[in-house]
mmCIF file of C-alpha atoms and ligand atoms in Angstrom:
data_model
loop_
_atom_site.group_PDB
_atom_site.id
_atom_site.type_symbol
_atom_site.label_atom_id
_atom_site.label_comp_id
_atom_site.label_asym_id
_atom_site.label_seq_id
_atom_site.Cartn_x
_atom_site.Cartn_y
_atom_site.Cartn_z
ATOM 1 C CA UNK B 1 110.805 71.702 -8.751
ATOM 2 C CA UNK B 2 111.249 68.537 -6.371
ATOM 3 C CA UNK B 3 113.976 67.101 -5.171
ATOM 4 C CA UNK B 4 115.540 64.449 -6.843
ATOM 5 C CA UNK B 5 117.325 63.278 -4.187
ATOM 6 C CA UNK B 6 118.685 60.656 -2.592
ATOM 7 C CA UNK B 7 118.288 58.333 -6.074
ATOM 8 C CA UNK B 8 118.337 54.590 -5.139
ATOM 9 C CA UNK B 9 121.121 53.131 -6.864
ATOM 10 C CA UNK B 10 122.112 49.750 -8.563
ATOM 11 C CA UNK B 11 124.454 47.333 -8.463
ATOM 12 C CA UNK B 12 124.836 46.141 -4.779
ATOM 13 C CA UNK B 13 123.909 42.764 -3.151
ATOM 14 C CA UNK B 14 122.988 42.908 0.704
ATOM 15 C CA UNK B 15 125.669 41.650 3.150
ATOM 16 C CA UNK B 16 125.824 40.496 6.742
ATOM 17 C CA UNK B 17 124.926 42.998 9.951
ATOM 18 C CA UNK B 18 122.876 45.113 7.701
ATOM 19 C CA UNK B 19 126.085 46.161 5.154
ATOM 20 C CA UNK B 20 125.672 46.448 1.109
ATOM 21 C CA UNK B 21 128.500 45.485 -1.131
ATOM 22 C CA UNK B 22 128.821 47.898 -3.987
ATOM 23 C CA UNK B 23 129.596 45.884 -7.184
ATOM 24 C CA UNK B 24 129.881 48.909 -9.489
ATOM 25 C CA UNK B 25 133.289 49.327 -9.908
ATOM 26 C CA UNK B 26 136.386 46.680 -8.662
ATOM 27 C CA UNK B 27 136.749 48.694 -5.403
ATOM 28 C CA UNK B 28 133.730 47.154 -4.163
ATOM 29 C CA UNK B 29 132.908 49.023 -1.177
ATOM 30 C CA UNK B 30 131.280 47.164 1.912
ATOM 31 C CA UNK B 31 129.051 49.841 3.442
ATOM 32 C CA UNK B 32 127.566 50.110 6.682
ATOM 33 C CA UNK B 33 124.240 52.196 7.302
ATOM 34 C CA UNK B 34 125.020 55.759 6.875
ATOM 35 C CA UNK B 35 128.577 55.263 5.086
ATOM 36 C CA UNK B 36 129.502 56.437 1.593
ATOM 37 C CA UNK B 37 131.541 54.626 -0.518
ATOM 38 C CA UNK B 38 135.203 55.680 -1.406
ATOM 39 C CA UNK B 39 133.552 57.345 -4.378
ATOM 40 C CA UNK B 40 131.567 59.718 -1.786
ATOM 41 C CA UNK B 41 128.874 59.775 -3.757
ATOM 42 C CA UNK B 42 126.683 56.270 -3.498
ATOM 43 C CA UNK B 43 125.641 55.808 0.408
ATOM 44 C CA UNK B 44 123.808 52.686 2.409
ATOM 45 C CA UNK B 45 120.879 53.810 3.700
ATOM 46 C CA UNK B 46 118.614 52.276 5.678
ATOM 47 C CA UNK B 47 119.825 49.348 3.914
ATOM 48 C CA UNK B 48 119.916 50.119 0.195
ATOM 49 C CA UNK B 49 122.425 52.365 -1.859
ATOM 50 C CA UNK B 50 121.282 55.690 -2.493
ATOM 51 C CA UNK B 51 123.439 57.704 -5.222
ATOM 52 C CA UNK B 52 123.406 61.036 -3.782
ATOM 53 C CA UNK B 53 124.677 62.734 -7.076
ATOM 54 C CA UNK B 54 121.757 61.945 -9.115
ATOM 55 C CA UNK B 55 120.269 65.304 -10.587
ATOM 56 C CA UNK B 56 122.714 67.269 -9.374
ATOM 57 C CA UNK B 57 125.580 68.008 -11.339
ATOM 58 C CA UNK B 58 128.059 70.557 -10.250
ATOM 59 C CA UNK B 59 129.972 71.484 -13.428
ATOM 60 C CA UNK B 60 128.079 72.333 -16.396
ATOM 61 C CA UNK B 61 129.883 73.307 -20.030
ATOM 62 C CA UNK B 62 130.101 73.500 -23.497
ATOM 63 C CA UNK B 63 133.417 72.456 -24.731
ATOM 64 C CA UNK B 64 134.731 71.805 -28.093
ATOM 65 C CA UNK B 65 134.546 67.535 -28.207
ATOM 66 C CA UNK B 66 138.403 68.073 -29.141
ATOM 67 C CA UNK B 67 138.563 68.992 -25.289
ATOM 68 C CA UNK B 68 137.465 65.358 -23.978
ATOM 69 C CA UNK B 69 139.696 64.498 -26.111
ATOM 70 C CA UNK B 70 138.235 62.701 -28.839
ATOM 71 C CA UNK B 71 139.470 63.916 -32.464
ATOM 72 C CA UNK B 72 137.944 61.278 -34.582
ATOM 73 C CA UNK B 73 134.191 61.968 -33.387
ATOM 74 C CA UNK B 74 132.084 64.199 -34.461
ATOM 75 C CA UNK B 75 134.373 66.877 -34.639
ATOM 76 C CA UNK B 76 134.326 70.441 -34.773
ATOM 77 C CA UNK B 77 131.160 70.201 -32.644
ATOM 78 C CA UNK B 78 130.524 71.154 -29.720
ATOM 79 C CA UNK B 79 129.600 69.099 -26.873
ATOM 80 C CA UNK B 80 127.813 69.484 -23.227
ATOM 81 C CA UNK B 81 129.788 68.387 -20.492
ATOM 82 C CA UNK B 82 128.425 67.393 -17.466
ATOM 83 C CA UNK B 83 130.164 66.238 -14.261
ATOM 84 C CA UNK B 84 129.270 65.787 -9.979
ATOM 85 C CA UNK B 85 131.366 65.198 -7.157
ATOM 86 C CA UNK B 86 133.217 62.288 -6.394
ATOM 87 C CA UNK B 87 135.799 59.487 -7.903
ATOM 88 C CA UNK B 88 136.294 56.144 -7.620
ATOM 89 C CA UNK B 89 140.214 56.102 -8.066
ATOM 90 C CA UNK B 90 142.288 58.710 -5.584
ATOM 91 C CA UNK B 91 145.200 60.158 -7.970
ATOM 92 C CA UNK B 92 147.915 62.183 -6.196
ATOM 93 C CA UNK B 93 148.104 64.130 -9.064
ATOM 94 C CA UNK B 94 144.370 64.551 -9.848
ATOM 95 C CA UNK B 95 143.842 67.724 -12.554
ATOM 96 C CA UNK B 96 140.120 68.037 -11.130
ATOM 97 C CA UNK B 97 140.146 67.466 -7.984
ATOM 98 C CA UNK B 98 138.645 70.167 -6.550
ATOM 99 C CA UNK B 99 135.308 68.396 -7.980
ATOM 100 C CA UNK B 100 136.687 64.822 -7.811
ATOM 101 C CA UNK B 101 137.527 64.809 -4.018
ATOM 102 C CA UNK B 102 134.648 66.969 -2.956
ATOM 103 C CA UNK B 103 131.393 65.232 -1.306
ATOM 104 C CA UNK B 104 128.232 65.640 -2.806
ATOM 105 C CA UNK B 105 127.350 68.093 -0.010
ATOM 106 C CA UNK B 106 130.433 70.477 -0.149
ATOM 107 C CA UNK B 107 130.390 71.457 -3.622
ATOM 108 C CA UNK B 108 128.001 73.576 -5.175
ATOM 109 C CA UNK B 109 125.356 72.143 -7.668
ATOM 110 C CA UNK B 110 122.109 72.674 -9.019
ATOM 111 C CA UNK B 111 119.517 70.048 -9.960
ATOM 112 C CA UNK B 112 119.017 69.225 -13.718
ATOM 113 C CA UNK B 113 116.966 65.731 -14.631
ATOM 114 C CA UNK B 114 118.013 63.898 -17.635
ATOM 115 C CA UNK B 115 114.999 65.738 -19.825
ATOM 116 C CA UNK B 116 116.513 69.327 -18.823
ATOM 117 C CA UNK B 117 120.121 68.031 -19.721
ATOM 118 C CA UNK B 118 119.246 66.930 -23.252
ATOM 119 C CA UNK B 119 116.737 70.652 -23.684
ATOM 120 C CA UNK B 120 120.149 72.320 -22.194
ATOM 121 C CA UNK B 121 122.588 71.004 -24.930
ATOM 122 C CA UNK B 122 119.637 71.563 -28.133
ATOM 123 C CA UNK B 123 119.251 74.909 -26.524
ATOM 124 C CA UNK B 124 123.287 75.440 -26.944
ATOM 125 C CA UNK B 125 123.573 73.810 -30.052
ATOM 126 C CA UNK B 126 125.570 70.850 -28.958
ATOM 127 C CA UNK B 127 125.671 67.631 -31.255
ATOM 128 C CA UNK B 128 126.427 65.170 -28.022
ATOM 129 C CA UNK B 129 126.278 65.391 -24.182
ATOM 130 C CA UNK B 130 129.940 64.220 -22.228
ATOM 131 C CA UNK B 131 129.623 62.476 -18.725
ATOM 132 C CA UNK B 132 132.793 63.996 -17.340
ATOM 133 C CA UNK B 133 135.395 66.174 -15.229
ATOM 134 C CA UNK B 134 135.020 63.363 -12.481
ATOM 135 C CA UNK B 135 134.375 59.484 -13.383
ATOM 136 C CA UNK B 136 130.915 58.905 -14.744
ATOM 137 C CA UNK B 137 130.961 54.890 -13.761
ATOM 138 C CA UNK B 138 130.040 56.081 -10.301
ATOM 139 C CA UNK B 139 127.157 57.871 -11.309
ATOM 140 C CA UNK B 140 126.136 55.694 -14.022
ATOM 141 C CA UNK B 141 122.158 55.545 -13.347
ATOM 142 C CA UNK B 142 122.604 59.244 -13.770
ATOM 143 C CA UNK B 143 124.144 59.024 -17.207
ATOM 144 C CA UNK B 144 122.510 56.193 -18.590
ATOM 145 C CA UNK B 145 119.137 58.321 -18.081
ATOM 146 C CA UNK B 146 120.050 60.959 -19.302
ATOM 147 C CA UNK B 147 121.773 58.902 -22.767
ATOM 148 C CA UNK B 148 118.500 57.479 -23.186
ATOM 149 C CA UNK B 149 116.622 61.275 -23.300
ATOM 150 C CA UNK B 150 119.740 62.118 -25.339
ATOM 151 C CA UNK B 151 118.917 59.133 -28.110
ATOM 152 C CA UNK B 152 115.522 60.272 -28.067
ATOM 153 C CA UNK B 153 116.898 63.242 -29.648
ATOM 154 C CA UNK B 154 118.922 62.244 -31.805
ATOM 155 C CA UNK B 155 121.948 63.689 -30.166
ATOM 156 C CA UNK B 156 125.250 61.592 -29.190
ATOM 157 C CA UNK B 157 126.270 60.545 -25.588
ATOM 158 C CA UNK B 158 130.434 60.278 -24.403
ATOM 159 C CA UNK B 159 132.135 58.936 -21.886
ATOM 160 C CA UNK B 160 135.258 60.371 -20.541
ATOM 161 C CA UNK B 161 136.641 57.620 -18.357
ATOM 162 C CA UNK B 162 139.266 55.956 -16.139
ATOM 163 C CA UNK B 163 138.207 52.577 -17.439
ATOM 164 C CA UNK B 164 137.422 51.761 -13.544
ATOM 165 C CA UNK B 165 134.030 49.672 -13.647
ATOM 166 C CA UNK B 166 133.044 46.553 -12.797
ATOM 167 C CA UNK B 167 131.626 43.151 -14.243
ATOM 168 C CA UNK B 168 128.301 43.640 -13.610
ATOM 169 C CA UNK B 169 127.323 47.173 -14.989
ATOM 170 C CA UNK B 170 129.804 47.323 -18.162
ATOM 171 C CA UNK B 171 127.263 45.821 -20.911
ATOM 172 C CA UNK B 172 124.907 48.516 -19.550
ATOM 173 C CA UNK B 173 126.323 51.492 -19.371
ATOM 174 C CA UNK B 174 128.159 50.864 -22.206
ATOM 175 C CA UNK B 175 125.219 50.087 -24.396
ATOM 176 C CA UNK B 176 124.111 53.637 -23.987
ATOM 177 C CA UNK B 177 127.531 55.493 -24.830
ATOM 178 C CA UNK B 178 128.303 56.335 -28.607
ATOM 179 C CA UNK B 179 131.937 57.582 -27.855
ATOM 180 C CA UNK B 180 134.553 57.036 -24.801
ATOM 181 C CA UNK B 181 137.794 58.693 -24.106
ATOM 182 C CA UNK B 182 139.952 55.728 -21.836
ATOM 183 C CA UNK B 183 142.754 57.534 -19.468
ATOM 184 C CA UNK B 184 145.102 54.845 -19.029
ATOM 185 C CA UNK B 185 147.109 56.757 -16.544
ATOM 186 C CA UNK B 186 150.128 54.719 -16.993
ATOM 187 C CA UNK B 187 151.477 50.966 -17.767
ATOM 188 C CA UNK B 188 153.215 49.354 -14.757
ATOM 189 C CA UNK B 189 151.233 48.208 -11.644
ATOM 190 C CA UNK B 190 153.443 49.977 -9.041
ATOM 191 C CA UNK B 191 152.266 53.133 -10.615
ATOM 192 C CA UNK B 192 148.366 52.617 -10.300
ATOM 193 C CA UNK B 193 148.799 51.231 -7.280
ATOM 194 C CA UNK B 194 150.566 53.893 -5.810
ATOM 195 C CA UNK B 195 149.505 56.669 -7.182
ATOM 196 C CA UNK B 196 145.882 56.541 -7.926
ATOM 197 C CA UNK B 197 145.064 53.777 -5.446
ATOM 198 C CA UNK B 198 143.394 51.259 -7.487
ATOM 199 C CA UNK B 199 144.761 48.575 -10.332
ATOM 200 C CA UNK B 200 146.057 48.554 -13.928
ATOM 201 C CA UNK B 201 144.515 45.419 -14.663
ATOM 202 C CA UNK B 202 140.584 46.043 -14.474
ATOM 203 C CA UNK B 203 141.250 49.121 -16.604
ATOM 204 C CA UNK B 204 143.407 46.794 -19.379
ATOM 205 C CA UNK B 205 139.840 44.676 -19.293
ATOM 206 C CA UNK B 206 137.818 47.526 -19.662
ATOM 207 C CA UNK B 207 139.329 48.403 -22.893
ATOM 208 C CA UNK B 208 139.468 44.986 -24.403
ATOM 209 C CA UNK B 209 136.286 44.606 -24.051
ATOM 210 C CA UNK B 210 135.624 48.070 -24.993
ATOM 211 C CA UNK B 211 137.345 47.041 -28.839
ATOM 212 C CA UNK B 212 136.096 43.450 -28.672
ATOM 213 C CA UNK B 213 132.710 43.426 -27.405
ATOM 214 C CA UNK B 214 131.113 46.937 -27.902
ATOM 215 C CA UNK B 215 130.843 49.518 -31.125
ATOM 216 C CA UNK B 216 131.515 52.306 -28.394
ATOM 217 C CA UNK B 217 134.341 54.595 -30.762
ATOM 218 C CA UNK B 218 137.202 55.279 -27.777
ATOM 219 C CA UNK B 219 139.922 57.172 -27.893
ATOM 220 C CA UNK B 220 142.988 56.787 -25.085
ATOM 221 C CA UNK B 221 144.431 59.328 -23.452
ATOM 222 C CA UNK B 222 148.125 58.755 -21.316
ATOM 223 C CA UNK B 223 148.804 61.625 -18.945
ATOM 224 C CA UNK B 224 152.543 62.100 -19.021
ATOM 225 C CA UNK B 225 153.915 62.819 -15.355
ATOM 226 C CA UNK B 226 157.838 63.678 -15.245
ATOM 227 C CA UNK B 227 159.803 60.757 -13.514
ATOM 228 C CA UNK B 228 156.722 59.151 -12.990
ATOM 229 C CA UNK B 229 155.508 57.105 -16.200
ATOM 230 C CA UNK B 230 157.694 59.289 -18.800
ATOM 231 C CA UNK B 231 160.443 56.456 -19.876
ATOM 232 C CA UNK B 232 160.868 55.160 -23.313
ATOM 233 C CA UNK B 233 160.430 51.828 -21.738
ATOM 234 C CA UNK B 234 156.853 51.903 -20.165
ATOM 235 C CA UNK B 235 155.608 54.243 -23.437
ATOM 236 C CA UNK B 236 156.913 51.473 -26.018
ATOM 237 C CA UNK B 237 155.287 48.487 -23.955
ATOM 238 C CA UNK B 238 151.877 50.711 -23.819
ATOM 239 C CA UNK B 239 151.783 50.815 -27.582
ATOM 240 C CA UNK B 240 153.030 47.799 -28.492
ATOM 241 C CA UNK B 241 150.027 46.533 -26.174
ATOM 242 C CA UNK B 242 147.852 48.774 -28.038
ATOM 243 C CA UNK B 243 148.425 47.794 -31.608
ATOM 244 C CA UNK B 244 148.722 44.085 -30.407
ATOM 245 C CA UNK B 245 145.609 43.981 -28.490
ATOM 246 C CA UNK B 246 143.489 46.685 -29.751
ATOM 247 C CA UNK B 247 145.282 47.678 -33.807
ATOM 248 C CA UNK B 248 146.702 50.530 -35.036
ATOM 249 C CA UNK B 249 143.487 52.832 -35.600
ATOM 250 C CA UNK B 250 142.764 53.452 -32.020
ATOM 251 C CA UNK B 251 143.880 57.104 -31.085
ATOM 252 C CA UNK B 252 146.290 57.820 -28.480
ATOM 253 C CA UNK B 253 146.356 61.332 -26.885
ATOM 254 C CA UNK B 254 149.600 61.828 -25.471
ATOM 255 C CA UNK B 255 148.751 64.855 -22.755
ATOM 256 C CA UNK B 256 150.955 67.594 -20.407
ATOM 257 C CA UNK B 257 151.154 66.831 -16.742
ATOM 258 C CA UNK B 258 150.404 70.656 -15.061
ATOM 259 C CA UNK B 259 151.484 70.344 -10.534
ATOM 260 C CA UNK B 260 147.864 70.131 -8.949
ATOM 261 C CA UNK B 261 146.717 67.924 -5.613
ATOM 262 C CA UNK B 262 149.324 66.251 -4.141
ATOM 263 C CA UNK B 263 151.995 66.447 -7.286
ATOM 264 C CA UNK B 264 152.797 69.722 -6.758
ATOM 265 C CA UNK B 265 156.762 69.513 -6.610
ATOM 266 C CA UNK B 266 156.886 68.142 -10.354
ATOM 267 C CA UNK B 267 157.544 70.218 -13.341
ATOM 268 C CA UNK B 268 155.297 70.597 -16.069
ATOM 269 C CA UNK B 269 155.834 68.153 -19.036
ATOM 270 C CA UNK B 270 157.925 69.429 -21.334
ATOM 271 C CA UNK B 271 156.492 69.653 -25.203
ATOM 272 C CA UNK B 272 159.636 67.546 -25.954
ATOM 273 C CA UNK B 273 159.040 64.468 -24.140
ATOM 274 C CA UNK B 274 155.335 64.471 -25.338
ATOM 275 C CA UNK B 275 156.864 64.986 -29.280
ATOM 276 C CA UNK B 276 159.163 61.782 -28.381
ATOM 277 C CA UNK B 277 156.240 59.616 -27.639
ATOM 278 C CA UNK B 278 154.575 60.256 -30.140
ATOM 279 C CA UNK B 279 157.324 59.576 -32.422
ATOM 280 C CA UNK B 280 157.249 56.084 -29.891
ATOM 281 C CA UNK B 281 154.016 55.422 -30.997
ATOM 282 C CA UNK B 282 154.254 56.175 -34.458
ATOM 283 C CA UNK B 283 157.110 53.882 -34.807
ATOM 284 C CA UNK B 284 155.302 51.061 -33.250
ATOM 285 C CA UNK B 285 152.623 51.144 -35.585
ATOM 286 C CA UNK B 286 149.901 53.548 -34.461
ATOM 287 C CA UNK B 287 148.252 55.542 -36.931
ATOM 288 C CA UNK B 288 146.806 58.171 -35.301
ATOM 289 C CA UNK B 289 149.106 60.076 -32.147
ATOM 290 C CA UNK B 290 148.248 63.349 -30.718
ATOM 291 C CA UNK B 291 149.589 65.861 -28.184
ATOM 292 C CA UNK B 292 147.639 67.592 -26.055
ATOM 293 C CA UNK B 293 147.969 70.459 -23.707
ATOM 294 C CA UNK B 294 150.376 72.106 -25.350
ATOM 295 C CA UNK B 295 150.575 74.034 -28.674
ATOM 296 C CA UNK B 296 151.781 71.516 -31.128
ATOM 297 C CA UNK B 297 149.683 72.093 -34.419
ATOM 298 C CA UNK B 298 151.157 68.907 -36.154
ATOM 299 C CA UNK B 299 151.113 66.911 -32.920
ATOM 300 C CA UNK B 300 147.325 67.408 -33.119
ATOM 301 C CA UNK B 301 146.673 67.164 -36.819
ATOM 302 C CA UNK B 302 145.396 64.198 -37.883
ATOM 303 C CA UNK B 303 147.225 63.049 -40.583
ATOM 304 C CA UNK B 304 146.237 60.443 -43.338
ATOM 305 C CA UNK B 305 147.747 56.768 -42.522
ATOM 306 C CA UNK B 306 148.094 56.580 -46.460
ATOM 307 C CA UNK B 307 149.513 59.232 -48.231
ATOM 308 C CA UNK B 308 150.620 61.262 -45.376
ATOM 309 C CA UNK B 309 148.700 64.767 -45.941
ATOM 310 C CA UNK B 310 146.718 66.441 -43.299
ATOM 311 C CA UNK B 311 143.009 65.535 -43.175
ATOM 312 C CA UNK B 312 141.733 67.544 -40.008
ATOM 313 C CA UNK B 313 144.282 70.214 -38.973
ATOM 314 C CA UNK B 314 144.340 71.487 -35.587
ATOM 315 C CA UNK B 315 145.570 73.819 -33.096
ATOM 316 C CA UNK B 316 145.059 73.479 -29.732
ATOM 317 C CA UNK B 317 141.280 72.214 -29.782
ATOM 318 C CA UNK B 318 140.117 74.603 -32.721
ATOM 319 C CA UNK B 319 139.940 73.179 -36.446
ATOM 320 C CA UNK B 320 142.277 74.895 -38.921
ATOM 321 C CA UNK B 321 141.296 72.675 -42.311
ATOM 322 C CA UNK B 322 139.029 69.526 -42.744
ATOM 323 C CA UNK B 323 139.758 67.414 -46.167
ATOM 324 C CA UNK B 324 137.385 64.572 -44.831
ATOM 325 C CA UNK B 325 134.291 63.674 -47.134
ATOM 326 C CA UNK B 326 132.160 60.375 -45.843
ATOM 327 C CA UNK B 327 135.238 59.724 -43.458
ATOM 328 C CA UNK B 328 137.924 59.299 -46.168
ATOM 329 C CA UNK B 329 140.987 61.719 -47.122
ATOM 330 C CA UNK B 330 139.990 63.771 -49.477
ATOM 331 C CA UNK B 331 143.372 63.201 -51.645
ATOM 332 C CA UNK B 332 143.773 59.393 -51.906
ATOM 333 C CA UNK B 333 140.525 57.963 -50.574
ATOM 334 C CA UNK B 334 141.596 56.272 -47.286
ATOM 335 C CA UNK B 335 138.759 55.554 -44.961
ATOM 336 C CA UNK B 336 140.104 57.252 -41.709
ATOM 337 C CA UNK B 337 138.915 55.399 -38.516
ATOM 338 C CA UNK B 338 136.428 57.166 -36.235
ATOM 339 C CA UNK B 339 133.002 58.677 -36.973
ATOM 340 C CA UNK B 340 132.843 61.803 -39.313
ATOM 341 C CA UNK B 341 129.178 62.398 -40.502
ATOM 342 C CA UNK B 342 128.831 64.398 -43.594
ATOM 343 C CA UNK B 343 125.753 65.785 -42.446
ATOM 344 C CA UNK B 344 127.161 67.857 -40.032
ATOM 345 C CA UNK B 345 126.585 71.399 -42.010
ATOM 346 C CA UNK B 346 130.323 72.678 -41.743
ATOM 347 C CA UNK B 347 132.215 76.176 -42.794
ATOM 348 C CA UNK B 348 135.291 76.342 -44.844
ATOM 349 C CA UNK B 349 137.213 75.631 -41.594
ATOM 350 C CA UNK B 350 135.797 72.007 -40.227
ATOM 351 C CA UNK B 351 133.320 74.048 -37.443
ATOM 352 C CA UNK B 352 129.986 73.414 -37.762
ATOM 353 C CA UNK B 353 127.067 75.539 -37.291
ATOM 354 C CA UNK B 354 125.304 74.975 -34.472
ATOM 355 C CA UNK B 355 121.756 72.725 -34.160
ATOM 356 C CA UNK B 356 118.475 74.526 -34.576
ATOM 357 C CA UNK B 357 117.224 75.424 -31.601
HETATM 358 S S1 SF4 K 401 131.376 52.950 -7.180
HETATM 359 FE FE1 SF4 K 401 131.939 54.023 -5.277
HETATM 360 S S2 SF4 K 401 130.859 52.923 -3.629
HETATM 361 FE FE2 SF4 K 401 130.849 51.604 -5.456
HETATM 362 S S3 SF4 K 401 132.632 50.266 -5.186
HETATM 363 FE FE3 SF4 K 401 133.289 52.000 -6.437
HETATM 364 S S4 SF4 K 401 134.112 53.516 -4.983
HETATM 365 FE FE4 SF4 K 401 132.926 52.021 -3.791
#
């Protein structure tokens, strides 16, 4: 097969002495011939922007969707994940970054076009392909092509995300993603700025816009870092800006901090302070809280906002009882927020059997 590489990429405008602006996400790179972006994966060449990543993914899986996380889509199916090189944020205390900080040259990869993507996850039986592990936005010709192949087939496309995008390419890449998981990493301005180099505010728009302007379903995840972004304080203001801005039916994954990159002198986070805010978040309003990375069965449950019994019980990622018909409890009738499609053949436990091949 052909190489399908270098890609010509999108959203850049031409600037003086032969430099191109990248406009895809607020960093907004100003590239001279030869350089790569801070993202290492979109490159002036000759004068245009190449993305180097197209085609080429270098981590290919089939998780449970549970793992992006997203527990009110689609669940108990599985999903393929695909993710390349590269980032457009620089977190100290990056969980991937052995893919996120590698160039597209150092790391391993093999080339798979948006039509062999789509025949990968029928072949495995996946319901929905995930553009993840590192930050989709800066591959987005990439995923949007390979959404489109994934419409065509009926199949569902997600976005796991740090929100991170600019102006001009949100309506489009958006318009092609079904579901989104939104890592707000934290809620104070200091803590973006100094520990993942870039700004809280662009990712605050992202999801505004993402509940006001789109049908995309999201989901938001907060990593919780000891000492870092783990005070009552800073969790209360996220949620209260959450059910203000966005309601109470948006799901907030409350996930353990494990020492990776640069973070390795911090403790893991305790189950405790994960269990206290949730109980935060509950008592501001939200309906639907989980834990993740940890073994907390109810703190991944999902639990009806109406009469209070368990609708889709979890453990870990795996489903342990679904009471869900047409996406309302099965004991009361509440319609539970997300997208739960009765046609999805399951077994007494929630899991579903696999597509045809
Ligand atoms: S997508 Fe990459 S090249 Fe473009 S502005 Fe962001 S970091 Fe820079």
């Amino acid at each position: 097969m052909g190489t399908l590489h270098p890609y010509s990429g999108r959203w850049w405008e031409a600037a003086d002495e032969g430099r191109i602006r990248c406009v895809l996400c607020p960093r907004e790179c100003l590239l001279r011939e030869g350089q790569a972006g801070f993202c290492y994966v979109r490159q002036n060449t000759g004068g245009v922007m190449r993305l180097l990543a197209y085609g080429r993914p270098s981590a290919l899986q089939v998780d449970p969707i549970e793992k992006k996380p997203l527990n009110h889509f689609m669940p108990g199916t599985n999903i393929l994940s695909i993710g390349t090189p590269g980032c457009n944020l620089g977190c100290r205390f990056c969980q991937n970054h052995d893919l996120s900080k590698a160039r597209a040259d150092e790391r391993r990869s093999r080339e798979l076009s948006p039509r062999q993507a789509v025949e990968l996850a029928l072949a495995e039986g996946c319901h929905s392909l995930a553009f993840t592990y590192n930050e989709p936005t800066i591959w987005a010709e990439y995923a949007i092509d390979i959404a489109q192949e994934a419409h065509r087939e009926g199949l569902k496309t997600v976005a796991v995300t740090s929100g991170y995008i600019g102006d001009a390419a949100f309506d489009e890449f958006y318009a092609h993603m079904d579901a989104a998981n939104v890592d707000i990493k934290a809620f104070t301005p200091e803590f973006y700025r100094k520990l993942t180099l870039s700004d809280l505010g662009p990712v605050k728009w992202t999801i505004q816009r993402l509940r006001k302007e789109t049908k995309v379903w999201f989901e938001l995840t907060n990593l919780i870092i000891p000492t870092k972004n783990d005070s009552e304080a800073e969790t209360r203001e996220l949620c209260k800006w959450i059910t203000g801005e966005l309601g109470p039916d948006v799901p907030l994954h409350f996930t353990a901090f494990h020492p990776a990159f640069k973070m390795m002198d911090l403790p893991r986070t305790p189950v405790k302070t994960l269990s206290h805010a949730r109980e935060i978040a509950l008592d501001e309003g939200l309906h639907y809280v989980y834990v993740g990375n940890v073994h907390d069965s109810d703190g991944q449950t999902t639990w009806c906002p109406n009469c209070g019994k368990a609708v889709i019980r979890r453990d870990w990622h795996a489903l342990d009882a679904y009471a869900l018909k047409g996406g309302c409890c099965q004991y009361c009738g509440q319609q539970i927020a997300g997208y739960f499609p009765d046609d999805i053949q399951r077994d007494s436990s929630g899991w579903v059997r696999p597509l045809p091949i």
